PDB file of C-alpha atoms and ligand atoms in Angstrom:
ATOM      1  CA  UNK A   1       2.882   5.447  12.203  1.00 81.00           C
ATOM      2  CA  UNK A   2       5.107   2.827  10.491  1.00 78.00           C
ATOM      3  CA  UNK A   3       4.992   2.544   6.804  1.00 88.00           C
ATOM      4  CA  UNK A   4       3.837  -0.917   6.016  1.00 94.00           C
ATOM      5  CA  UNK A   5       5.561  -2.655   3.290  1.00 96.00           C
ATOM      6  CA  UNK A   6       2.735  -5.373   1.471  1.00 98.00           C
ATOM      7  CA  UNK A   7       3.715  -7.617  -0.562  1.00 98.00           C
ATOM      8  CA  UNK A   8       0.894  -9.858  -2.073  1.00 98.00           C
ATOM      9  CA  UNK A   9       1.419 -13.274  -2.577  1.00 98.00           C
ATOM     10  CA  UNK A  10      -1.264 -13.896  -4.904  1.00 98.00           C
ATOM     11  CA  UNK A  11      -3.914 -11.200  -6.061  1.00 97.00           C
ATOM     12  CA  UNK A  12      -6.894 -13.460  -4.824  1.00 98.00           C
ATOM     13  CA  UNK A  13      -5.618 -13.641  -1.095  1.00 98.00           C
ATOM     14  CA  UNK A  14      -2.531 -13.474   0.970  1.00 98.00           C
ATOM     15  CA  UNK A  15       0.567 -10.856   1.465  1.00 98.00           C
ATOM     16  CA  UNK A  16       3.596 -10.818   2.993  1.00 98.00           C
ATOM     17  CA  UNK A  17       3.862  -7.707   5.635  1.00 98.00           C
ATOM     18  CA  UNK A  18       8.022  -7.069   5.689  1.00 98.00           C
ATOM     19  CA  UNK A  19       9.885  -4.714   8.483  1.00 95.00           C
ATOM     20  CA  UNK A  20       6.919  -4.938  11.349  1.00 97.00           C
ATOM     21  CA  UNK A  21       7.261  -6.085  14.867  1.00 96.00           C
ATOM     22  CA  UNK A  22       4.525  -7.084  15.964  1.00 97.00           C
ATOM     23  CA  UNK A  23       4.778  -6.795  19.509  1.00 95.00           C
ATOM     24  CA  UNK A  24       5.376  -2.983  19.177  1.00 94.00           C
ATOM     25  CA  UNK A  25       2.231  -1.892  16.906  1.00 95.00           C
ATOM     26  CA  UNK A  26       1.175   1.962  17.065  1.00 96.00           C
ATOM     27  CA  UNK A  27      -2.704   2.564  17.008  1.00 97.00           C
ATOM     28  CA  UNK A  28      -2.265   3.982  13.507  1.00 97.00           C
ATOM     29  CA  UNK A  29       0.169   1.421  11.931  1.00 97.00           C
ATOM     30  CA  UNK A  30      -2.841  -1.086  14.059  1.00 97.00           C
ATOM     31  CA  UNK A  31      -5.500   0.572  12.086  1.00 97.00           C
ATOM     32  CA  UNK A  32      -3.544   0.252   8.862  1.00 97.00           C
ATOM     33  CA  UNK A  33      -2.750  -3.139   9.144  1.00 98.00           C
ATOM     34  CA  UNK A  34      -6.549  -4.230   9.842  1.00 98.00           C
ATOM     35  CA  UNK A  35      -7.195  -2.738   6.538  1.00 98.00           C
ATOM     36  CA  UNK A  36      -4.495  -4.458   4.856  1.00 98.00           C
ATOM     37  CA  UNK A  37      -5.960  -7.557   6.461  1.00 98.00           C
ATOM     38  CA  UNK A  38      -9.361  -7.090   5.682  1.00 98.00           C
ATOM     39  CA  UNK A  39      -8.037  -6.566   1.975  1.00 98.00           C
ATOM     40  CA  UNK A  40      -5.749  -9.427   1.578  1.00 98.00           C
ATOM     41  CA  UNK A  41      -7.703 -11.845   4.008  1.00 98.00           C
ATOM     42  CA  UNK A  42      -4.583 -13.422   5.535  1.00 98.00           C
ATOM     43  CA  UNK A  43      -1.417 -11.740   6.351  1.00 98.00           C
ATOM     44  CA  UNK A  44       1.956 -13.269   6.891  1.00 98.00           C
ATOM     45  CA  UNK A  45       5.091 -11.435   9.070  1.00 98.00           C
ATOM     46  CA  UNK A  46       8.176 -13.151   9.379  1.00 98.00           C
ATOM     47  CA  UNK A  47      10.599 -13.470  12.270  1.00 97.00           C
ATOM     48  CA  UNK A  48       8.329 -12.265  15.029  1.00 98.00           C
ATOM     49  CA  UNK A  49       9.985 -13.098  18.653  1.00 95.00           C
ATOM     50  CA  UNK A  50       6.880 -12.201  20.495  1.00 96.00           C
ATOM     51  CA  UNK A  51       6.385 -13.685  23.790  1.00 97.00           C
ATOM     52  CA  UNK A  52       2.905 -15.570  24.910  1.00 97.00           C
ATOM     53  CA  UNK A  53       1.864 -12.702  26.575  1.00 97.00           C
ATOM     54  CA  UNK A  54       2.895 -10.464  23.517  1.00 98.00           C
ATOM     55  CA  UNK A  55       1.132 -12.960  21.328  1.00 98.00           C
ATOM     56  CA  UNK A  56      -2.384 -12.233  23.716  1.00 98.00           C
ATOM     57  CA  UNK A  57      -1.912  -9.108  23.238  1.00 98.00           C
ATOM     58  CA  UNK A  58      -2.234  -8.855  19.822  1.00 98.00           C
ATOM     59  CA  UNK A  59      -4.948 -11.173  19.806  1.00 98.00           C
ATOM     60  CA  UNK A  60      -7.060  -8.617  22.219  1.00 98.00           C
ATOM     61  CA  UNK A  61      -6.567  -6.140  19.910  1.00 98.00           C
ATOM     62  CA  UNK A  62      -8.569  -7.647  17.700  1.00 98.00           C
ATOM     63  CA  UNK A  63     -11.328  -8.855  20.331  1.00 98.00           C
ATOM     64  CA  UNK A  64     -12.260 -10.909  23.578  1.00 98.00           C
ATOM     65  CA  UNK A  65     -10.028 -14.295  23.127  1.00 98.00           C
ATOM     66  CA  UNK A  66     -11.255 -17.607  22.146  1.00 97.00           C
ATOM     67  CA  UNK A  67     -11.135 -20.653  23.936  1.00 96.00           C
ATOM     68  CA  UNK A  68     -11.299 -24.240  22.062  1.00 95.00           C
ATOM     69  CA  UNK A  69     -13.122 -26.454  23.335  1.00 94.00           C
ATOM     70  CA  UNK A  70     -10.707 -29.261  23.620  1.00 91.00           C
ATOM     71  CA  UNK A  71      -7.085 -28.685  22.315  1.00 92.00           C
ATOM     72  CA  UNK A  72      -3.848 -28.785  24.859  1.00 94.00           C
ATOM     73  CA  UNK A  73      -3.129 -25.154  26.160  1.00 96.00           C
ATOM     74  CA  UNK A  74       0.447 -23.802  26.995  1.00 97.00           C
ATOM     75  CA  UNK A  75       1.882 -21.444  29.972  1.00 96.00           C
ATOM     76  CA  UNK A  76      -1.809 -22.391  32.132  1.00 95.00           C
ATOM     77  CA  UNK A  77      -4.091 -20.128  29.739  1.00 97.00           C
ATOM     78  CA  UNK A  78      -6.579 -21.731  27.578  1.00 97.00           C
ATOM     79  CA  UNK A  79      -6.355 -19.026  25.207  1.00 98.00           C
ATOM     80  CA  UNK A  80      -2.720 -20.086  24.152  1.00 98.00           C
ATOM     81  CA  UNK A  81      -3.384 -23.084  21.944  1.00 98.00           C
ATOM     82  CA  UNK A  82      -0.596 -25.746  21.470  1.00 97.00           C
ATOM     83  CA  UNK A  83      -0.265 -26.733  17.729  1.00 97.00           C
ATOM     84  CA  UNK A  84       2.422 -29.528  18.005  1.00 97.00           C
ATOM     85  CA  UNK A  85       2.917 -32.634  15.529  1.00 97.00           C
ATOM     86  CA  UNK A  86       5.847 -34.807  16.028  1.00 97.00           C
ATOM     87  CA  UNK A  87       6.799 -38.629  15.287  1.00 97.00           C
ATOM     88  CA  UNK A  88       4.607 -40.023  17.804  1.00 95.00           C
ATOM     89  CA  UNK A  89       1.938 -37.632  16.232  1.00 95.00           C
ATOM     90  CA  UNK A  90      -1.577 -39.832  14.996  1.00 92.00           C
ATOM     91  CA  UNK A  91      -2.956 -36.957  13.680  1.00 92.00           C
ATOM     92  CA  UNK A  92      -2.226 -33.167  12.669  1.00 94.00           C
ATOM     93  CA  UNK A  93      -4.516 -30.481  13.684  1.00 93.00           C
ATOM     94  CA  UNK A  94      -6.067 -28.971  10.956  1.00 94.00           C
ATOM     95  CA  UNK A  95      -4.958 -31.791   7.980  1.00 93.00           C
ATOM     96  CA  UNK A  96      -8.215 -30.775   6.345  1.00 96.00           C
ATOM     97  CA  UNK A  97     -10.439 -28.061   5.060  1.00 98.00           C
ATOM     98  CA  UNK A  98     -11.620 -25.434   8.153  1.00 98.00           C
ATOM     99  CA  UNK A  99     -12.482 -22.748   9.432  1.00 98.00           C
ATOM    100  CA  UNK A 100     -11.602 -22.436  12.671  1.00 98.00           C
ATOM    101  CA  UNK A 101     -14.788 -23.999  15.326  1.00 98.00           C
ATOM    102  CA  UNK A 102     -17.442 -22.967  12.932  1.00 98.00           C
ATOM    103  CA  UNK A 103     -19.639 -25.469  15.332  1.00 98.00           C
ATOM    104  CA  UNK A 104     -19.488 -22.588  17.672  1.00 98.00           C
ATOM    105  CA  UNK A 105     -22.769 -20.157  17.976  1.00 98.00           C
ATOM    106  CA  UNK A 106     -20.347 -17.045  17.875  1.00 98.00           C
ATOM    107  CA  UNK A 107     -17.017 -18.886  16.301  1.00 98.00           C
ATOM    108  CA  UNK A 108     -13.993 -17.050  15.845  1.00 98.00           C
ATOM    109  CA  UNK A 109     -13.276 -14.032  13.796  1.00 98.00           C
ATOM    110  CA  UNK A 110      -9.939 -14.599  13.322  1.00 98.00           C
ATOM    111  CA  UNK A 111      -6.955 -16.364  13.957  1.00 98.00           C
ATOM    112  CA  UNK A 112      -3.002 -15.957  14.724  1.00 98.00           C
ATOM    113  CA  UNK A 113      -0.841 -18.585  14.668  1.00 98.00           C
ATOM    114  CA  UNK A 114       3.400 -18.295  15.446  1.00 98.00           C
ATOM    115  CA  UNK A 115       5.319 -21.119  14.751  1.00 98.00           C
ATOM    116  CA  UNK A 116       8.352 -21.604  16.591  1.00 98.00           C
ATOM    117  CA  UNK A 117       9.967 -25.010  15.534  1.00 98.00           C
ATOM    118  CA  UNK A 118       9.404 -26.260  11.758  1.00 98.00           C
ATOM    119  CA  UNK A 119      10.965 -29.351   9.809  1.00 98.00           C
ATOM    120  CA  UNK A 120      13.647 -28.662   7.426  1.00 98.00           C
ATOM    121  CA  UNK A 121      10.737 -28.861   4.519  1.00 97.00           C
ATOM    122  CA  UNK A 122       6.860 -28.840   3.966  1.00 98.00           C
ATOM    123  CA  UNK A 123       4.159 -28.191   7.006  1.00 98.00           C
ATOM    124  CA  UNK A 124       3.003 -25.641   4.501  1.00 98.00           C
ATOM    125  CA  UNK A 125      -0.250 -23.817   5.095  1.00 98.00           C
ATOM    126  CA  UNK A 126      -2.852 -23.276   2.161  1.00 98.00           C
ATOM    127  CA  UNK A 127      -5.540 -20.814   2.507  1.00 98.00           C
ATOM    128  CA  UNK A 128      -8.416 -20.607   0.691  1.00 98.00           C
ATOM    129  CA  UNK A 129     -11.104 -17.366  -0.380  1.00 98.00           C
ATOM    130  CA  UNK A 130     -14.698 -17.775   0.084  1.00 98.00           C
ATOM    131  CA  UNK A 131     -15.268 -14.431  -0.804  1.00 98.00           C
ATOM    132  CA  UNK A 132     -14.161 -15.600  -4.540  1.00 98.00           C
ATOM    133  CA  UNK A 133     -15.782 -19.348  -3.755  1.00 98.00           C
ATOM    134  CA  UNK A 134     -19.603 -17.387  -3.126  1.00 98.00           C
ATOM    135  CA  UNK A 135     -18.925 -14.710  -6.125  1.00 97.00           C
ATOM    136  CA  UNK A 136     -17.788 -16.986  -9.166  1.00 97.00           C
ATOM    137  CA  UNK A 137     -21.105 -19.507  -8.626  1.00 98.00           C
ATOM    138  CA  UNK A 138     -24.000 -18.350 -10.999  1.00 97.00           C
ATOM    139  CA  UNK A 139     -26.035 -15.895  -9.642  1.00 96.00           C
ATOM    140  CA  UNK A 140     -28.984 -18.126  -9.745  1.00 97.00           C
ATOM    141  CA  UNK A 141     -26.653 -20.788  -6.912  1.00 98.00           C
ATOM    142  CA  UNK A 142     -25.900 -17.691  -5.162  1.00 97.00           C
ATOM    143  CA  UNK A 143     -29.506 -16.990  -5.039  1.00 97.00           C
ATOM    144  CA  UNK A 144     -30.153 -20.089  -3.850  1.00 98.00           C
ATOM    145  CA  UNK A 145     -27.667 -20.558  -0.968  1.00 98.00           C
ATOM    146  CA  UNK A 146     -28.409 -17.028   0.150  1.00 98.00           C
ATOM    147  CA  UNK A 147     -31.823 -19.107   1.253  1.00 98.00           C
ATOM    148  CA  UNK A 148     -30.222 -22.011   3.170  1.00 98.00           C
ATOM    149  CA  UNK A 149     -28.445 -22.649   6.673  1.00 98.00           C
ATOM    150  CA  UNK A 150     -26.346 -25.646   7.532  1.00 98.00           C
ATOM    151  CA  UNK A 151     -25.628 -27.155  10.786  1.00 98.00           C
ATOM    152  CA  UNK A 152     -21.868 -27.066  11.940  1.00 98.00           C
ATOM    153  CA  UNK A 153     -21.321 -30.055  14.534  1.00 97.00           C
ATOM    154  CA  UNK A 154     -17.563 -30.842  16.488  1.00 93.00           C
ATOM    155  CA  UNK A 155     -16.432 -33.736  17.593  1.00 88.00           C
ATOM    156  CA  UNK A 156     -12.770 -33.887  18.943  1.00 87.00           C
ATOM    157  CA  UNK A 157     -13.052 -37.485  20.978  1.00 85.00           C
ATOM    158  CA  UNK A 158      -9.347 -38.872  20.486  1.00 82.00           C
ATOM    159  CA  UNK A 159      -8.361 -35.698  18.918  1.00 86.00           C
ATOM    160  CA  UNK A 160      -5.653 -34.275  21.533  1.00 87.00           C
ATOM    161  CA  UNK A 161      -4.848 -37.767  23.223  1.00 81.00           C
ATOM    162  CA  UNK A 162      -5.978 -37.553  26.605  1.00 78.00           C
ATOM    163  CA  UNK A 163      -6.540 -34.351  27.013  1.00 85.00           C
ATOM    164  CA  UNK A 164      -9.601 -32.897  28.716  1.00 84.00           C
ATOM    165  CA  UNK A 165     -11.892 -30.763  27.175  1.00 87.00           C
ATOM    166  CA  UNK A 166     -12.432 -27.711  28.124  1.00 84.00           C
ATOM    167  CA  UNK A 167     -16.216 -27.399  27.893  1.00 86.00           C
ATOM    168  CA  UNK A 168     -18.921 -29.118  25.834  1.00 89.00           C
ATOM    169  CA  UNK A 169     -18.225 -29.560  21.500  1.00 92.00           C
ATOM    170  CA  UNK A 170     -20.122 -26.956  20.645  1.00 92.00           C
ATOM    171  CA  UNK A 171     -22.575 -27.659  17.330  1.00 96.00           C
ATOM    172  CA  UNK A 172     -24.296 -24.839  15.410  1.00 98.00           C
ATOM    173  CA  UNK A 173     -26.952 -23.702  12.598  1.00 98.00           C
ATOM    174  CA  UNK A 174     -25.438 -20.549  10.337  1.00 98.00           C
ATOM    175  CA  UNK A 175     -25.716 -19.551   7.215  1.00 98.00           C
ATOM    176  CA  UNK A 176     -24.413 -20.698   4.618  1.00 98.00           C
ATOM    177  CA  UNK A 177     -23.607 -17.941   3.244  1.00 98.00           C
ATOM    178  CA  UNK A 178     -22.713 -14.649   5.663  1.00 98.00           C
ATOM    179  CA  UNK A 179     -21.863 -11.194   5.287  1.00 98.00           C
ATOM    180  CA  UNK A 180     -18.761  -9.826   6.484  1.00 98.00           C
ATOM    181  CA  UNK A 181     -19.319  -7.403   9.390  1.00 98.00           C
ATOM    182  CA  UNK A 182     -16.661  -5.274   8.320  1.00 98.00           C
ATOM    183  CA  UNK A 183     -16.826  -5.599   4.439  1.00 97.00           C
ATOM    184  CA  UNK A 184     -20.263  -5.999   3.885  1.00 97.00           C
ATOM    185  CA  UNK A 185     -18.771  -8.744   1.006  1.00 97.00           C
ATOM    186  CA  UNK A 186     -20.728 -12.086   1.312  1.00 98.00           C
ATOM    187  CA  UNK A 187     -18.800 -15.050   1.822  1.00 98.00           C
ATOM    188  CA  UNK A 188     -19.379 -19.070   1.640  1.00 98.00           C
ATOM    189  CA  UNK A 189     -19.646 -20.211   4.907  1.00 98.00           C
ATOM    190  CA  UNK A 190     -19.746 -23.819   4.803  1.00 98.00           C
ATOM    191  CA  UNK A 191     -16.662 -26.102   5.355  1.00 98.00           C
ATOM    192  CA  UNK A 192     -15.852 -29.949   5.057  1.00 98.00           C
ATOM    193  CA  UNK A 193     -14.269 -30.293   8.683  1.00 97.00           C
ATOM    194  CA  UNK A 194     -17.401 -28.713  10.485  1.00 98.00           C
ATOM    195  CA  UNK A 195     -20.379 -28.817   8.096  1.00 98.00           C
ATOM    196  CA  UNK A 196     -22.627 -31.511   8.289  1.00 98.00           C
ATOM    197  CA  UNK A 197     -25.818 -31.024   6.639  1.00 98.00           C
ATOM    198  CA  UNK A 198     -28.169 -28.033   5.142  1.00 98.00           C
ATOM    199  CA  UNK A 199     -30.923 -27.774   7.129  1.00 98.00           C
ATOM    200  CA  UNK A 200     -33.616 -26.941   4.695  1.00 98.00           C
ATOM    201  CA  UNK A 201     -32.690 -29.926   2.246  1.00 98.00           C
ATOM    202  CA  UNK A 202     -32.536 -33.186   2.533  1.00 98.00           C
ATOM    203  CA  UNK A 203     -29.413 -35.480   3.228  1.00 97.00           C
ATOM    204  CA  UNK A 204     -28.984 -36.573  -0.413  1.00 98.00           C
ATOM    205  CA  UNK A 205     -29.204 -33.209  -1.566  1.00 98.00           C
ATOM    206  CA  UNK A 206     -27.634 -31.969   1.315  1.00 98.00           C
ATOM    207  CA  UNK A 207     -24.742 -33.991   0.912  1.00 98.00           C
ATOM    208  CA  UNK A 208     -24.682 -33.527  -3.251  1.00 98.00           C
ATOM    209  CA  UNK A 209     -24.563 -29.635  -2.841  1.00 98.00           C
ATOM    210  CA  UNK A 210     -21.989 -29.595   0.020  1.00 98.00           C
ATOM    211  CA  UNK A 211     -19.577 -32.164  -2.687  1.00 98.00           C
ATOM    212  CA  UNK A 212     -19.962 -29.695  -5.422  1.00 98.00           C
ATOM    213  CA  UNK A 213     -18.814 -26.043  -2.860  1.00 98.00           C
ATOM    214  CA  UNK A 214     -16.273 -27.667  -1.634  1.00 98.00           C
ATOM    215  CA  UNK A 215     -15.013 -29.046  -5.200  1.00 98.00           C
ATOM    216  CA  UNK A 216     -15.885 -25.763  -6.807  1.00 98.00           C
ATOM    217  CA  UNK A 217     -14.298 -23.750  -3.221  1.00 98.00           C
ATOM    218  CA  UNK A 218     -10.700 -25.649  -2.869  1.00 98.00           C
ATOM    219  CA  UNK A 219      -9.983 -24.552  -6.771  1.00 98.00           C
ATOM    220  CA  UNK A 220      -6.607 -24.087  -6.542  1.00 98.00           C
ATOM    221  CA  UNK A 221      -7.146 -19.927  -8.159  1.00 97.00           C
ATOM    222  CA  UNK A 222      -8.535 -19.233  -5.220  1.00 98.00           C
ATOM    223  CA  UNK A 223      -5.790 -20.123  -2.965  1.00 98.00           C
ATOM    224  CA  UNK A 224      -2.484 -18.928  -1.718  1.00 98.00           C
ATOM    225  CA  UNK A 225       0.070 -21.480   0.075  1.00 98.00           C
ATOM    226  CA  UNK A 226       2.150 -20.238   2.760  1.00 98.00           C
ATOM    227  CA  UNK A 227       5.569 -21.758   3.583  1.00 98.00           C
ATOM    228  CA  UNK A 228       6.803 -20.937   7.078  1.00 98.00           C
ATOM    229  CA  UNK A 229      10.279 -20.267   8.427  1.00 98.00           C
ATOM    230  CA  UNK A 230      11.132 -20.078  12.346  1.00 97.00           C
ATOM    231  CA  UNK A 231       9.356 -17.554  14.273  1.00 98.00           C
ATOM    232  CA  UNK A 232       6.561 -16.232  11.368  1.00 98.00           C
ATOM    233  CA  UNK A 233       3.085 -15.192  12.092  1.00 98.00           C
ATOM    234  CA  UNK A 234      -0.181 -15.563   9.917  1.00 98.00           C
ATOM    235  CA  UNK A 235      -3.138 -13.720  10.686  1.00 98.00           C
ATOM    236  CA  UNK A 236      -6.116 -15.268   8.648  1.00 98.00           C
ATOM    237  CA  UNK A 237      -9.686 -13.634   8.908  1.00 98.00           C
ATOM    238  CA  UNK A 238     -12.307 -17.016   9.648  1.00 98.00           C
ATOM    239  CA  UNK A 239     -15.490 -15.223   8.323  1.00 98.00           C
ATOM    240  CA  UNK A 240     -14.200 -15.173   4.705  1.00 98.00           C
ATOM    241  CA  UNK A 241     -11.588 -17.979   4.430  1.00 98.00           C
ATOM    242  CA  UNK A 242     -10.459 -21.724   4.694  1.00 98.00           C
ATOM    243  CA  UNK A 243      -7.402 -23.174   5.850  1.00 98.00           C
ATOM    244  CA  UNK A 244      -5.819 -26.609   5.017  1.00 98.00           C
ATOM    245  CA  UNK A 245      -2.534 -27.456   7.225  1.00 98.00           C
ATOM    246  CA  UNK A 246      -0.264 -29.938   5.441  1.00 98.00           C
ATOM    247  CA  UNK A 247       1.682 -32.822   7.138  1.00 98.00           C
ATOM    248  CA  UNK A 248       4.001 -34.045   4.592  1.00 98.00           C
ATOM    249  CA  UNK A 249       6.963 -33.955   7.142  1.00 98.00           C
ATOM    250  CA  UNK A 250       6.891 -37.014   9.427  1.00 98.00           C
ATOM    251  CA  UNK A 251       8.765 -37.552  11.516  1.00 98.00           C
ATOM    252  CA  UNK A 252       9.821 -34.003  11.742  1.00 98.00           C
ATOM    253  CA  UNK A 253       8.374 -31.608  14.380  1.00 98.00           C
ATOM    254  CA  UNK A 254       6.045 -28.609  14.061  1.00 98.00           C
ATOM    255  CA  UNK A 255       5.619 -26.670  16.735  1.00 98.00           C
ATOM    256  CA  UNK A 256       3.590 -23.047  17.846  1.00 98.00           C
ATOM    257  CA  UNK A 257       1.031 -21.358  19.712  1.00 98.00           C
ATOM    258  CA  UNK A 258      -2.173 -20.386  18.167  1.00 98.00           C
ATOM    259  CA  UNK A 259      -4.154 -17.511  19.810  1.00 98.00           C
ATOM    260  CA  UNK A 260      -7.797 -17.333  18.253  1.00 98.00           C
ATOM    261  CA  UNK A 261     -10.478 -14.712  18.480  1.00 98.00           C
ATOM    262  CA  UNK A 262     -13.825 -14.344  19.636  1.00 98.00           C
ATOM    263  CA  UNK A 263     -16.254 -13.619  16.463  1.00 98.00           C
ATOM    264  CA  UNK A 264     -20.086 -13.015  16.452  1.00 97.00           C
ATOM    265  CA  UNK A 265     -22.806 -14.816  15.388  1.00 98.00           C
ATOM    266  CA  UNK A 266     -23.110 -15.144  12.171  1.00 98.00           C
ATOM    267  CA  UNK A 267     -25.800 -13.550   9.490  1.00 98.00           C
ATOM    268  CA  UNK A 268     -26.765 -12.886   5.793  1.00 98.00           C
ATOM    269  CA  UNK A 269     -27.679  -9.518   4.934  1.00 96.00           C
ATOM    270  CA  UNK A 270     -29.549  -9.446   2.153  1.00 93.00           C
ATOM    271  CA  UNK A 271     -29.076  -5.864   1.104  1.00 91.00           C
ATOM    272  CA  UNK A 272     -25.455  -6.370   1.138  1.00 83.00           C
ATOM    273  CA  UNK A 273     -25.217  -8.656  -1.537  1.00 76.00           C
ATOM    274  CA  UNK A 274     -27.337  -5.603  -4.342  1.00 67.00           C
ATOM    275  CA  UNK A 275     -24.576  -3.264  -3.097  1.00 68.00           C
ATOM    276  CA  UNK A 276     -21.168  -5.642  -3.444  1.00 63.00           C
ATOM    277  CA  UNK A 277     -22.789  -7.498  -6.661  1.00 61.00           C
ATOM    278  CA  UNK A 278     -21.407  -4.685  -9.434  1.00 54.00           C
ATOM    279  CA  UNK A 279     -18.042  -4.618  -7.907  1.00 53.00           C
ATOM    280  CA  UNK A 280     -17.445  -8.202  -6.958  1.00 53.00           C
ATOM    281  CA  UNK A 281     -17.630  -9.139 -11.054  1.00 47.00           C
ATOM    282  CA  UNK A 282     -13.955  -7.592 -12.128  1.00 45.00           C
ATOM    283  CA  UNK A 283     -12.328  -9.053  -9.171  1.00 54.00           C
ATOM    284  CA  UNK A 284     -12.120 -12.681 -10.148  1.00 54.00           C
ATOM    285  CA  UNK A 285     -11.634 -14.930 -13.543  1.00 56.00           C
ATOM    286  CA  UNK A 286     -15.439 -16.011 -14.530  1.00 50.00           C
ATOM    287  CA  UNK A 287     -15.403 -19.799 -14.170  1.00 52.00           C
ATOM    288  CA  UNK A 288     -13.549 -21.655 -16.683  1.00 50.00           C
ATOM    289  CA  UNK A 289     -14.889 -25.015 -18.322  1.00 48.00           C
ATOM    290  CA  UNK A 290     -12.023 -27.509 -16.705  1.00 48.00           C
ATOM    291  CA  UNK A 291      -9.604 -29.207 -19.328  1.00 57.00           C
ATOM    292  CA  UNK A 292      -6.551 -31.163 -18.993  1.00 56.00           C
ATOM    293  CA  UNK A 293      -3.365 -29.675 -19.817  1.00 62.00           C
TER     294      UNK A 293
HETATM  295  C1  SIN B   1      -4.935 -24.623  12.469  1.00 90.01           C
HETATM  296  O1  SIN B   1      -5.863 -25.074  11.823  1.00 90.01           O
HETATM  297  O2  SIN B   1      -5.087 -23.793  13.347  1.00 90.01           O
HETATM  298  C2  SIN B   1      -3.530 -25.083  12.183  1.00 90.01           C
HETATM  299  C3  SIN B   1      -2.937 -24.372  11.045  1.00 90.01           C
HETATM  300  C4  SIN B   1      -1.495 -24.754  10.854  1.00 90.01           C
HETATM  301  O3  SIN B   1      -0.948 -25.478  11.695  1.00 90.01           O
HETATM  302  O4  SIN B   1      -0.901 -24.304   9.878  1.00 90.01           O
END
């Protein structure tokens, strides 16, 4: 067992795991490490030379492999995404609030990305709790969205060039908000990318409710921001988290392989939420009445 060395990078979500090689993970420093995730949300490990297959392996660990529905591959296995952006570049994948393929029926649980080539600033990565996003609304919202589902949809046409896809875009109802199957915590489990209206209201309200999670989710307290060097890894856990990658580089290159994996379908559990209520109330600020500074 290897002694992990976590460094938070904020107390809401994100650390820095220092000293680990990823490609050479013991069953107990494994076990250790999914609790550190699980507690942090996302973890970060930098200078990780792991090879594709290395990279897969990892991923299995963790679960049967995900494959997207439409995004370039590398080394002839769909379950080694390409995440590329260069000058000739008319978009960047994930330039916008996600979680990854929510618009699946089971969508991912999680997600590792290793970036290999990076500009000589920005292509930052923010990430975002919605653990903290469900638990700071007042309990009568919470009540409320504990009630509702929302249709995820995908639609990737132009996304990756010409590309083919790799099966049909998947589009899906879930709730809106969904208990962790590890944690038991509840999370908000909506998103801007994939969401596209709540079922059980109508579009106006629909749309008026969606506006007011996502301004009240991509508060910047709930956030941590990630800046990558050659060769770093982050693990983020999809059930209870957004992800915003930013492109403030052109006409710089970004380059890596994303391996993603397979989640369930998701639920609310109602009995969860009287059990995580009393503890969730110490673990973030109450919400603060905005003023300028
Ligand atoms: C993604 O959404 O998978 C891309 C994240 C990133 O490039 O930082």
């Amino acid at each position: 067992m290897h002694a992990l060395d976590i460094r938070p990078l904020t107390p809401t979500i994100g650390a820095v795991v220092h000293d680990l090689d990823l490609g050479r993970l013991d069953e107990a420093t494994f076990e250790a490490l999914h609790e550190a995730w699980m507690r942090h949300l996302v973890l970060f490990f930098r200078d990780q030379h792991l090879t594709p297959e290395q990279h897969l392996a990892f991923g299995r660990r963790l679960g049967p492999l995900h494959i997207h529905p439409a995004a370039p591959f590398a080394h002839g296995n769909p379950a080694l995404m390409v995440i590329h952006t260069d000058a000739g570049s008319h978009r960047n994948n994930g330039d916008n609030w996600h979680t990854d393929v929510s618009a699946d029926e089971e969508p991912p649980l999680g997600t590792i990305l290793h970036l290999h080539t990076l500009p000589s600033g920005g292509g930052d990565t923010l990430f975002a709790n919605m653990y903290a996003a469900f638990e700071t609304l007042s309990p009568r919202m919470q009540d409320f969205l504990c009630t509702l589902t929302a249709r995820h949809e995908s639609n990737y046409d132009g996304h990756y060039g010409d590309h083919p896809a790799q099966r049909e875009y998947p589009s899906a109802v879930h709730p809106v908000v969904r208990t962790h199957p590890v944690t038991g915590r509840n999370a908000l489990f909506v998103n801007p990318a994939f969401t596209t209206r709540i079922v059980e209201l109508s579009q106006g309200e629909s749309d008026a409710l969606l506006r007011h999670l996502y301004a009240h989710a991509s508060h910047p307290r709930f956030q941590c921001r990630f800046s990558w060097t050659a060769n770093a890894v982050a693990l983020w856990d999809d059930r209870c988290t957004w992800h915003l990658a930013i492109w403030d580089y052109w006409p710089q290159t970004r380059s890596g392989l994303r391996v993603t994996v397979q989640g369930d379908r998701p639920y609310f559990d109602a009995a969860s939420r009287r059990e995580h209520e009393a503890g969730c109330e110490d673990r973030v600020a109450p919400t603060s009445t905005a003023r300028p500074g």
